[in-house]
mmCIF file of C-alpha atoms in Angstrom:
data_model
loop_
_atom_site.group_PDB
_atom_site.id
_atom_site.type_symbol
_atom_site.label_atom_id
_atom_site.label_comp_id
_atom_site.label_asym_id
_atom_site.label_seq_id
_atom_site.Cartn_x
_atom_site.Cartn_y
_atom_site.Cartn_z
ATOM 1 C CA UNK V 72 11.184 -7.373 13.953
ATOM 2 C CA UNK V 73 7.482 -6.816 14.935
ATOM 3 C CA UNK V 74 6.546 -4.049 17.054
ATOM 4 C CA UNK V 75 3.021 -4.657 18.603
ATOM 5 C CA UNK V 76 1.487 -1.263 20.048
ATOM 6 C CA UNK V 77 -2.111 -0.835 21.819
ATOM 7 C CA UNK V 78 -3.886 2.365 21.826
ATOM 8 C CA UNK V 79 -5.850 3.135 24.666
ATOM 9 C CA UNK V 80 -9.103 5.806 25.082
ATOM 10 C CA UNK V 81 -7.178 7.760 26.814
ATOM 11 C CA UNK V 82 -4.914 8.627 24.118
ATOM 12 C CA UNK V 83 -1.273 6.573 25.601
ATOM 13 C CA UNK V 84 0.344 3.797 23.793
ATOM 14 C CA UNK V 85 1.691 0.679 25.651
ATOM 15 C CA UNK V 86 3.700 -1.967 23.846
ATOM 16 C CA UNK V 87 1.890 -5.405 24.126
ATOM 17 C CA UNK V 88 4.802 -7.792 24.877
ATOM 18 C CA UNK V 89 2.984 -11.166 23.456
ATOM 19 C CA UNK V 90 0.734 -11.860 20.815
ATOM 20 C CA UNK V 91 -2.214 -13.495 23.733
ATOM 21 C CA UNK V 92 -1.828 -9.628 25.212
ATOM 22 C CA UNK V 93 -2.340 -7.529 22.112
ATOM 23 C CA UNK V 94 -5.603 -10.348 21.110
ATOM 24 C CA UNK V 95 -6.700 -9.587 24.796
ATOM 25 C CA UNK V 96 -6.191 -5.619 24.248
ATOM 26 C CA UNK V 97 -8.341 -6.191 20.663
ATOM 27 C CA UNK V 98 -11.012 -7.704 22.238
ATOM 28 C CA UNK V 99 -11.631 -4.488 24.048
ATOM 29 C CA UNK V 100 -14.304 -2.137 22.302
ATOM 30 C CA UNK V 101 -12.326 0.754 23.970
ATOM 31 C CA UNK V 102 -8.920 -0.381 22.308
ATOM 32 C CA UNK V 103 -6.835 -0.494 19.181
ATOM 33 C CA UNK V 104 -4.268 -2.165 18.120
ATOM 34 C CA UNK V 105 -0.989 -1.072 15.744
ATOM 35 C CA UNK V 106 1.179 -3.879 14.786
ATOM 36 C CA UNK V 107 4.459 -2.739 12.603
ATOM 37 C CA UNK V 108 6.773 -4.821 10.735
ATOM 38 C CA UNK V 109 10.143 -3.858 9.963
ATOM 39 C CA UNK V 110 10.219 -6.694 7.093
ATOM 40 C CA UNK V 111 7.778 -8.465 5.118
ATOM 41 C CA UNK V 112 5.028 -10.374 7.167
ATOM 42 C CA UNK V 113 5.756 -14.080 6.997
ATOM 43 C CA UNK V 114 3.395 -16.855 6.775
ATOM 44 C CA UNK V 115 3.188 -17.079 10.490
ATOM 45 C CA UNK V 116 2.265 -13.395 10.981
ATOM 46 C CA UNK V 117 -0.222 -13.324 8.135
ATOM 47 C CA UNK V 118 -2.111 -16.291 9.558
ATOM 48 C CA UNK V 119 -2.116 -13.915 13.316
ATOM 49 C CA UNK V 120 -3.330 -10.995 11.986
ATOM 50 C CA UNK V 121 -5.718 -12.835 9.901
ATOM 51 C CA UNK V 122 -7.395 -14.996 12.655
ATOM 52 C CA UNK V 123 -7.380 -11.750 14.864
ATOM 53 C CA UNK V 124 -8.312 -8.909 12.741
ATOM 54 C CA UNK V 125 -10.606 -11.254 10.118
ATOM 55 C CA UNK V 126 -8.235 -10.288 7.425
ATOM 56 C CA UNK V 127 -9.058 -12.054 3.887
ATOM 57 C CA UNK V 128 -6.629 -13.433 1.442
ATOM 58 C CA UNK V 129 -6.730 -10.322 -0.432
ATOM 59 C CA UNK V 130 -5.396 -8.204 2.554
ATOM 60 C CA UNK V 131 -2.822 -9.989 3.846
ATOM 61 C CA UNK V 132 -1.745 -10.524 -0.274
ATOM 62 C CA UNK V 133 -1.324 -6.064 0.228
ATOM 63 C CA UNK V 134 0.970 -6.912 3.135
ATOM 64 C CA UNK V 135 3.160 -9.307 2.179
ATOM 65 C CA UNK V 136 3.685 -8.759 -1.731
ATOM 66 C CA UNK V 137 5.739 -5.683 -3.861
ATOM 67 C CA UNK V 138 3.254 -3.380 -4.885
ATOM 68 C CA UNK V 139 4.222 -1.032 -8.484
ATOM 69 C CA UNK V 140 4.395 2.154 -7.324
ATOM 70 C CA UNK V 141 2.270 4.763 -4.450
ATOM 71 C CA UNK V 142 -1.193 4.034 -4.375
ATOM 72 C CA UNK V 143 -4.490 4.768 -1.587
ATOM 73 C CA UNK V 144 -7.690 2.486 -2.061
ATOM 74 C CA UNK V 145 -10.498 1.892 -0.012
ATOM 75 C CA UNK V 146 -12.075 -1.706 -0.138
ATOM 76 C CA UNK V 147 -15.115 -2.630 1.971
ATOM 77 C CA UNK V 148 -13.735 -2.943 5.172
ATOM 78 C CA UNK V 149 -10.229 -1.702 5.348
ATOM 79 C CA UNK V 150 -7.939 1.288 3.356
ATOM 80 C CA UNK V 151 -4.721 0.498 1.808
ATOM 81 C CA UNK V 152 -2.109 2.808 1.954
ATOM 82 C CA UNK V 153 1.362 3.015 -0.067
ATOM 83 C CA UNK V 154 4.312 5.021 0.063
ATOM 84 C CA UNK V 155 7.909 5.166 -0.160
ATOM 85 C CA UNK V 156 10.566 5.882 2.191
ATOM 86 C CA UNK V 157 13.924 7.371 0.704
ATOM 87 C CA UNK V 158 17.411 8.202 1.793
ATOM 88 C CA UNK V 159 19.734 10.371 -0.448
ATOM 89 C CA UNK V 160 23.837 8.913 -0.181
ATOM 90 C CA UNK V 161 26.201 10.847 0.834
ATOM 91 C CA UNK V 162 28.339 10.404 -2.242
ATOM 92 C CA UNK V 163 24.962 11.643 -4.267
ATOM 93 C CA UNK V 164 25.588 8.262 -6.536
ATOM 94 C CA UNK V 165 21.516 6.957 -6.045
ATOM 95 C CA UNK V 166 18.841 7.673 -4.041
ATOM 96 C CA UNK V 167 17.593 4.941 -1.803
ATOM 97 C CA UNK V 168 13.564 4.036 -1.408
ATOM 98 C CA UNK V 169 11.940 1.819 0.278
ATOM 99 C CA UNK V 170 8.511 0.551 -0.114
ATOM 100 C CA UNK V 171 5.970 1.241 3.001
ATOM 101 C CA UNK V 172 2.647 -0.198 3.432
ATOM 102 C CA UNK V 173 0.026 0.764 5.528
ATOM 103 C CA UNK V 174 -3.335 -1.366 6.253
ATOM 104 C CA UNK V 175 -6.189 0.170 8.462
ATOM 105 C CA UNK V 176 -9.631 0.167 9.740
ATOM 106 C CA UNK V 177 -11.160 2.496 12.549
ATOM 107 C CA UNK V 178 -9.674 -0.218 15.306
ATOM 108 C CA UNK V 179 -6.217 -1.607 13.863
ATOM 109 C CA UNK V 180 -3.848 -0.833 11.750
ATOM 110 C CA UNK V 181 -0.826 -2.484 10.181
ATOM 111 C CA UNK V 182 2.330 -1.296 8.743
ATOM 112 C CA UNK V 183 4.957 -2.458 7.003
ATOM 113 C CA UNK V 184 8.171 -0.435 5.986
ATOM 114 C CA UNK V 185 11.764 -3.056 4.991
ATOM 115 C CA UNK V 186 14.094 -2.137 7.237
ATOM 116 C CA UNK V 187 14.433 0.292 10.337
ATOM 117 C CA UNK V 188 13.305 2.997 9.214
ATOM 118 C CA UNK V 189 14.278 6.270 11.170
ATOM 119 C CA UNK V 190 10.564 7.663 10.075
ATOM 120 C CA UNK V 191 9.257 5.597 12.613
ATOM 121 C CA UNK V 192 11.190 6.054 15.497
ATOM 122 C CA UNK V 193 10.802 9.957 15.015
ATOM 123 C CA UNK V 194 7.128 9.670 14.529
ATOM 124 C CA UNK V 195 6.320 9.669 18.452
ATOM 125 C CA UNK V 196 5.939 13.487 18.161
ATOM 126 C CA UNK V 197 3.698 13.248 15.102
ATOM 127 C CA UNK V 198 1.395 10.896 16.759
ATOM 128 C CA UNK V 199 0.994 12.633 19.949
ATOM 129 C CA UNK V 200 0.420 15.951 18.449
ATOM 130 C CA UNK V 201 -2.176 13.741 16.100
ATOM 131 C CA UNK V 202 -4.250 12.263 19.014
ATOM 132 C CA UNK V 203 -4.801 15.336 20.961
ATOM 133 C CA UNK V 204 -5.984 17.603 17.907
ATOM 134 C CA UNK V 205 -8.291 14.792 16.002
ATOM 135 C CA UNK V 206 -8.889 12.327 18.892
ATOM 136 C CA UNK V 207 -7.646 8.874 19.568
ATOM 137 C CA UNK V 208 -8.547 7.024 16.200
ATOM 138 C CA UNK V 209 -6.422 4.784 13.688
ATOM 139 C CA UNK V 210 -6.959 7.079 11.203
ATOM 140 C CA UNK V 211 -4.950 9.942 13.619
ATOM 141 C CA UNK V 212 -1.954 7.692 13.704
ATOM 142 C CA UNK V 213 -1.742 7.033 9.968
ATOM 143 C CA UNK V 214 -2.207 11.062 9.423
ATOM 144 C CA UNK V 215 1.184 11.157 11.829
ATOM 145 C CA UNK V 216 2.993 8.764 9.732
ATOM 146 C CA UNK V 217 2.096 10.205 6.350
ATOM 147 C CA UNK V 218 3.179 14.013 7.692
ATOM 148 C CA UNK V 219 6.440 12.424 9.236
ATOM 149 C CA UNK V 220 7.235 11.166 5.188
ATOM 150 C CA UNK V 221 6.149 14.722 4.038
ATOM 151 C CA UNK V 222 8.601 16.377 6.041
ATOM 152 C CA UNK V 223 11.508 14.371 5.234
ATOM 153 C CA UNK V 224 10.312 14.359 1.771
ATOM 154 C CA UNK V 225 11.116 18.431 2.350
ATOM 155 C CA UNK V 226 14.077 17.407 4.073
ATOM 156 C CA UNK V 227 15.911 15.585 1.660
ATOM 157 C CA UNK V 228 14.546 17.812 -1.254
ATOM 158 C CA UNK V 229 16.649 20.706 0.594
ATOM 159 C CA UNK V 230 19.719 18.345 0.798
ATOM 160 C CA UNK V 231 19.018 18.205 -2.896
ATOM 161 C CA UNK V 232 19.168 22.280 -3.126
ATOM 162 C CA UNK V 233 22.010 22.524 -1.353
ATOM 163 C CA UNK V 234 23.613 20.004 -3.167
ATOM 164 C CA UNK V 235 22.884 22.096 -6.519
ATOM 165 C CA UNK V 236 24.123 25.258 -5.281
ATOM 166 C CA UNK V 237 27.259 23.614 -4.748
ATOM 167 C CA UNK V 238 27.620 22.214 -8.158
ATOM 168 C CA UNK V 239 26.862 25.559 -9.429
ATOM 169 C CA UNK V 240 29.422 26.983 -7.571
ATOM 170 C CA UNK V 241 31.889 24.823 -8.490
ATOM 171 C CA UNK V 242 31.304 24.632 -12.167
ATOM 172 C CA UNK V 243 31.615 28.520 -11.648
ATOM 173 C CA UNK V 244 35.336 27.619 -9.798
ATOM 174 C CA UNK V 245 35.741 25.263 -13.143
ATOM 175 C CA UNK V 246 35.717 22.333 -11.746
ATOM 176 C CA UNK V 247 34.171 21.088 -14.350
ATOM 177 C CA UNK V 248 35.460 17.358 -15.243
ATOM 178 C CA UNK V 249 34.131 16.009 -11.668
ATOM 179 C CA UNK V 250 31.194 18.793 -12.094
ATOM 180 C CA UNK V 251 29.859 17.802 -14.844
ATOM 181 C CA UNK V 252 29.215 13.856 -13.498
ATOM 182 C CA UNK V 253 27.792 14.764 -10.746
ATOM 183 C CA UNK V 254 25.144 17.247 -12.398
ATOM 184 C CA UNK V 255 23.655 14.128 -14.822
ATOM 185 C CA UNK V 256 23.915 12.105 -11.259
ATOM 186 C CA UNK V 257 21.618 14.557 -9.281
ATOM 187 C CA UNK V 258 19.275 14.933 -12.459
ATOM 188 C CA UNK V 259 18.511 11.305 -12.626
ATOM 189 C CA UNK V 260 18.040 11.768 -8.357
ATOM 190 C CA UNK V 261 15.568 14.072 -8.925
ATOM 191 C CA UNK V 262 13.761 12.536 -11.337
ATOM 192 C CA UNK V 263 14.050 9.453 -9.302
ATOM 193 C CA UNK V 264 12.351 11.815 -6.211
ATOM 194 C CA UNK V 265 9.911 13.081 -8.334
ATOM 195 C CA UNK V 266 8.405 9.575 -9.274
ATOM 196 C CA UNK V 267 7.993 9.200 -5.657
ATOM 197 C CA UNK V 268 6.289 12.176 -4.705
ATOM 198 C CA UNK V 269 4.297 13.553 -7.296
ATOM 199 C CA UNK V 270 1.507 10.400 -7.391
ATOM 200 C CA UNK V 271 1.581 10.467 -3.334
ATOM 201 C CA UNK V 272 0.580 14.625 -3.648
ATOM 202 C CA UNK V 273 -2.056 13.215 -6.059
ATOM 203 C CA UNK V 274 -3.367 10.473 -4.095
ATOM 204 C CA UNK V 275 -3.575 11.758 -0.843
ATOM 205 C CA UNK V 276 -5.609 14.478 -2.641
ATOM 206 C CA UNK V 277 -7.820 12.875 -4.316
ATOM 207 C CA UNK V 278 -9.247 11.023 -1.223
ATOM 208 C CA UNK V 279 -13.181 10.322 -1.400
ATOM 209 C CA UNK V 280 -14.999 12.075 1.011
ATOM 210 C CA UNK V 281 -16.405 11.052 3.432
ATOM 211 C CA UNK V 282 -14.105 8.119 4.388
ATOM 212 C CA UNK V 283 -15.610 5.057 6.608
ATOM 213 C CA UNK V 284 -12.490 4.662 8.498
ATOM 214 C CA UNK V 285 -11.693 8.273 9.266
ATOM 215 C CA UNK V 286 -13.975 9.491 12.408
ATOM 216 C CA UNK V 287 -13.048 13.289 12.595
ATOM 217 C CA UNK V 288 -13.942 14.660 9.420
ATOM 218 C CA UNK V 289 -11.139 17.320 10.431
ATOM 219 C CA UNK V 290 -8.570 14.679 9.484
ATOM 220 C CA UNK V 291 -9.758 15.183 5.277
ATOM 221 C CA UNK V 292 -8.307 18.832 6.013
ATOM 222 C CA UNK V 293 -5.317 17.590 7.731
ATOM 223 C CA UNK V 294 -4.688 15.464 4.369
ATOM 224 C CA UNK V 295 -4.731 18.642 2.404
ATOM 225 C CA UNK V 296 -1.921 20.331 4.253
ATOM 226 C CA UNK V 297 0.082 16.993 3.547
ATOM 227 C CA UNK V 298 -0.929 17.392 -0.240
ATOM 228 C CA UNK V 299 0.421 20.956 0.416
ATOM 229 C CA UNK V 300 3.843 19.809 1.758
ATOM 230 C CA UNK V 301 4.368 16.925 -0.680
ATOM 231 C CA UNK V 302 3.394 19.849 -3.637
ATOM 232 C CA UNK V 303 5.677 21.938 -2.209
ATOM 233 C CA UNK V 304 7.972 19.217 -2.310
ATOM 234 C CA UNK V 305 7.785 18.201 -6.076
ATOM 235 C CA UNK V 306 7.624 22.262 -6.972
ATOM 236 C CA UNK V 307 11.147 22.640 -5.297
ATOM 237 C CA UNK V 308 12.264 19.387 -7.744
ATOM 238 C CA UNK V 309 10.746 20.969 -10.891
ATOM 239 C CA UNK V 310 13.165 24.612 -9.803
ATOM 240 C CA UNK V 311 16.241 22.616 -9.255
ATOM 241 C CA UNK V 312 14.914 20.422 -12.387
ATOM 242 C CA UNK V 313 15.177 23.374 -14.574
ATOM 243 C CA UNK V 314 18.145 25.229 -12.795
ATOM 244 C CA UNK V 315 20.490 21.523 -13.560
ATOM 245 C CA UNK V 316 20.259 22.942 -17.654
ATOM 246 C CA UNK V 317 21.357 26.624 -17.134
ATOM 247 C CA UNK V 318 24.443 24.905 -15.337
ATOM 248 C CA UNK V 319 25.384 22.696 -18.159
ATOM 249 C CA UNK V 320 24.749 25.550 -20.180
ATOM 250 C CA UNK V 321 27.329 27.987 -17.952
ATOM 251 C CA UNK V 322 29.510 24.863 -18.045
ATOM 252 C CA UNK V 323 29.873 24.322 -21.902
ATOM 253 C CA UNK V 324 30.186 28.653 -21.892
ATOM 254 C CA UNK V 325 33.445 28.196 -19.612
ATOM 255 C CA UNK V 326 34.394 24.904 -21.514
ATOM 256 C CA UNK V 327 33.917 27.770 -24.435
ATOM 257 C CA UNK V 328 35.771 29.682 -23.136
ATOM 258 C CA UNK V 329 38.543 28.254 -21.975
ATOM 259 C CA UNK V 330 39.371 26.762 -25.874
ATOM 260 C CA UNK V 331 38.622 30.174 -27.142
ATOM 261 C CA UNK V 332 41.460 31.267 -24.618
ATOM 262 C CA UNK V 333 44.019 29.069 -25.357
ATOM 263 C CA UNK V 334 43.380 29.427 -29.015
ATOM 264 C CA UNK V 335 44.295 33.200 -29.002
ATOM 265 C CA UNK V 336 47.421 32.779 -27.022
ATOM 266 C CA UNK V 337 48.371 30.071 -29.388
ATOM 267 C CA UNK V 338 47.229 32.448 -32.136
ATOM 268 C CA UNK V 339 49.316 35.042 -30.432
ATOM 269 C CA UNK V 340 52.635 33.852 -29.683
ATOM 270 C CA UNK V 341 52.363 31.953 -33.454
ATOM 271 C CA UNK V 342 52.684 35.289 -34.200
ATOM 272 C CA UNK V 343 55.415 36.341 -32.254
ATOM 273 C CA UNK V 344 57.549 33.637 -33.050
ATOM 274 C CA UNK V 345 56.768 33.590 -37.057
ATOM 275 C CA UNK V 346 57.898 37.814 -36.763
ATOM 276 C CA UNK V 347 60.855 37.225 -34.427
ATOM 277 C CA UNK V 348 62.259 34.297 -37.043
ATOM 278 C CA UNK V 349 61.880 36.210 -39.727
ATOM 279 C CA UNK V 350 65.475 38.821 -38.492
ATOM 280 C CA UNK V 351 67.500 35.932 -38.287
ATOM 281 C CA UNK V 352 66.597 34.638 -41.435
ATOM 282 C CA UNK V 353 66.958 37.974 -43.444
ATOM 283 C CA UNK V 354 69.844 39.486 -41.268
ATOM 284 C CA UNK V 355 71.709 35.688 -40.835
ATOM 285 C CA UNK V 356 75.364 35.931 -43.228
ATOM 286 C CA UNK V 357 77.311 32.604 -42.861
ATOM 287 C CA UNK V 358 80.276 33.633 -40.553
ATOM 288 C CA UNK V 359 83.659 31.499 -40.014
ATOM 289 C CA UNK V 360 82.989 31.467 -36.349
ATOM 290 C CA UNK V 361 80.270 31.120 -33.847
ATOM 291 C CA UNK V 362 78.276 34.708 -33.744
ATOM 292 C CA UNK V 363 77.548 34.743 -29.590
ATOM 293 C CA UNK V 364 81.873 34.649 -29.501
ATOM 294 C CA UNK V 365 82.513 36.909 -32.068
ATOM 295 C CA UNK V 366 82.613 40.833 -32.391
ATOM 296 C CA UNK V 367 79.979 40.814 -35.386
ATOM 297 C CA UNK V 368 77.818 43.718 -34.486
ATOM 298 C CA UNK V 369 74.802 42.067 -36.853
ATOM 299 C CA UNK V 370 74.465 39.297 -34.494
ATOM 300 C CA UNK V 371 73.464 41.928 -31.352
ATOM 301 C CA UNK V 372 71.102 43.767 -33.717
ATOM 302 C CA UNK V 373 69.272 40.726 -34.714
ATOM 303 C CA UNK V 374 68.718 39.804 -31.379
ATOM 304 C CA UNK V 375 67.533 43.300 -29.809
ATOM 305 C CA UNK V 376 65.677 43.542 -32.986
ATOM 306 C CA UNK V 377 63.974 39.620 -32.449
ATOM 307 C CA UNK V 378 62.791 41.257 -28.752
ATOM 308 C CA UNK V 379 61.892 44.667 -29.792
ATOM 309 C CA UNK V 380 59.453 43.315 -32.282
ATOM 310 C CA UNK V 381 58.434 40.584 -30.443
ATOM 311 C CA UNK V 382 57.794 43.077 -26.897
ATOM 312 C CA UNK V 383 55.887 45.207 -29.540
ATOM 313 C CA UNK V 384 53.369 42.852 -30.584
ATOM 314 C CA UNK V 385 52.560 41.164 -27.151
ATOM 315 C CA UNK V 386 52.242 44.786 -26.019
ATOM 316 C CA UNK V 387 49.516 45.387 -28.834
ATOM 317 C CA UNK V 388 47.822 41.803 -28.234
ATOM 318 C CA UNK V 389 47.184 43.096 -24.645
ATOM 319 C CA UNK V 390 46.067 46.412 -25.770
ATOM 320 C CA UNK V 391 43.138 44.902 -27.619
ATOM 321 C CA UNK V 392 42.243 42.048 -24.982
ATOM 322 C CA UNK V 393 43.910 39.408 -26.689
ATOM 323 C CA UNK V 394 45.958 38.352 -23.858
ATOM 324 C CA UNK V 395 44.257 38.090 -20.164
#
């Protein structure tokens, strides 16, 4: 689907409902135009945009092709943007991204993001807040949509948190078979994360100064707090990063510990039982007839002697914190 938007002086937005209306709105020095895709630009499109913004081969190539990872580059008369939009699923087996590409100039700009992304739908409040601090320029709008990704990069990295909190807390209850898959399965989704965000911090950092296509040189500082957020970000991914080993750690501890348990009691009741058979064996006389239905006194002694000695040595395994 293709959303065509025109920005007006005054600061509103109006949806242009053909593609004669947003040319019309284009040709007006007073105007800009935003045209988003929510799939890859097809032939059709590419020859629009190009016949109404003068796009050359080269840009419509950004906006229609798989790009290898986040990148910002100015050429000589537009800036190309990438990023990635991600989802983390629910049953924390992959996390989802989503390639976004954004193409502008100081009077249009063009973005591009697979799918229906909820980023841009929740963006309106971005962009308003946007036009009325820096002014009603392109480069305001892409400032909104680049904050809107930093805070759900935050977003999602707290899902993360809260996600290893309750691993840890559960490989503290011993759950550990389930645990212990789902600790390598968040590791690789923060890694994953962390190849996302860390070149975007870098990038949007690094931005030359000044920059053609930004008007309000306020905006530059407005990049660093979204450098801030995205650090911030991939800092919170490096803690839970480093926290994922101590678990594994308290996990093979109670794995540990568990064997070491199980040994002693074995250990223990080996014991018992080698001590208790050793009364029958030294006390045991071959009788005529069976000893439980007979008045032989020896057969009594041997058992109250079997659980006397056998009482007595569970008692002193306990004493000396053998036995839990």
């Amino acid at each position: 689907m293709v959303h065509m938007l025109i920005i007006r002086a005054d600061g509103s937005i109006a949806r242009a409902r053909t593609e004669v209306e947003l040319a019309r709105a284009y040709r007006d020095e007073n105007a800009s135009v935003w045209v988003h895709f929510d799939r890859r630009p097809n032939p059709e499109d590419l020859e629009f945009l190009s016949d109404l913004l003068g796009l050359g081969e080269l840009a419509t190539e950004h906006l229609s092709r798989t790009h290898i990872g986040p990148r910002a580059s100015r050429f000589q008369t537009y800036m190309l943007t990438v990023f990635y939009d991600v989802t983390l699923s629910d049953d924390t087996s992959q996390l989802e991204k989503r390639e976004g590409v954004l193409l502008f100039s100081t009077r249009y700009l063009i973005s591009v993001l697979d799918g229906a992304s909820p980023r841009i739908a929740q963006v309106t409040e971005h962009v308003d807040r946007a036009l009325r601090r820096y002014g009603v320029e392109i480069a305001a709008i892409v400032f909104a949509l680049l904050e809107s990704i930093a805070d759900h990069y935050l977003q999602v990295v707290k899902e993360v948190r809260q996600r290893v909190e309750i691993l840890e807390e559960r490989v503290l209850q011993q759950e550990q078979q389930e645990a212990i898959a789902d600790l390598y399965q968040l590791r690789r989704q923060l890694i994953a994360l962390r190849r996302v965000i860390a070149p975007e911090a870098t990038l949007i950092g690094s931005r030359e100064t000044p920059n053609p296509f930004v008007l309000n040189p306020d905006l530059q500082d407005g990049a660093l707090d979204i450098k801030h957020k995205l650090q911030s970000a991939v800092d919170e991914i490096d803690q839970d990063l480093s926290l994922l080993p101590d678990i594994l750690t308290t996990f093979e501890s109670l794995k540990s510990d568990n064997l070491n348990r199980i040994l002693k009691l074995l250990t223990v009741w080996s014991i018992i039982l080698t001590a208790v058979a050793l009364f029958p064996t030294i006390l045991g006389i071959s009788l005529s007839r069976e000893p439980s239905v007979s008045p032989y006194i020896g057969y009594l002694v041997s058992v109250v002697t079997m659980v006397l000695v056998g009482g007595a040595i569970w008692y002193a395994f306990k004493r000396r914190g053998w036995i839990d």
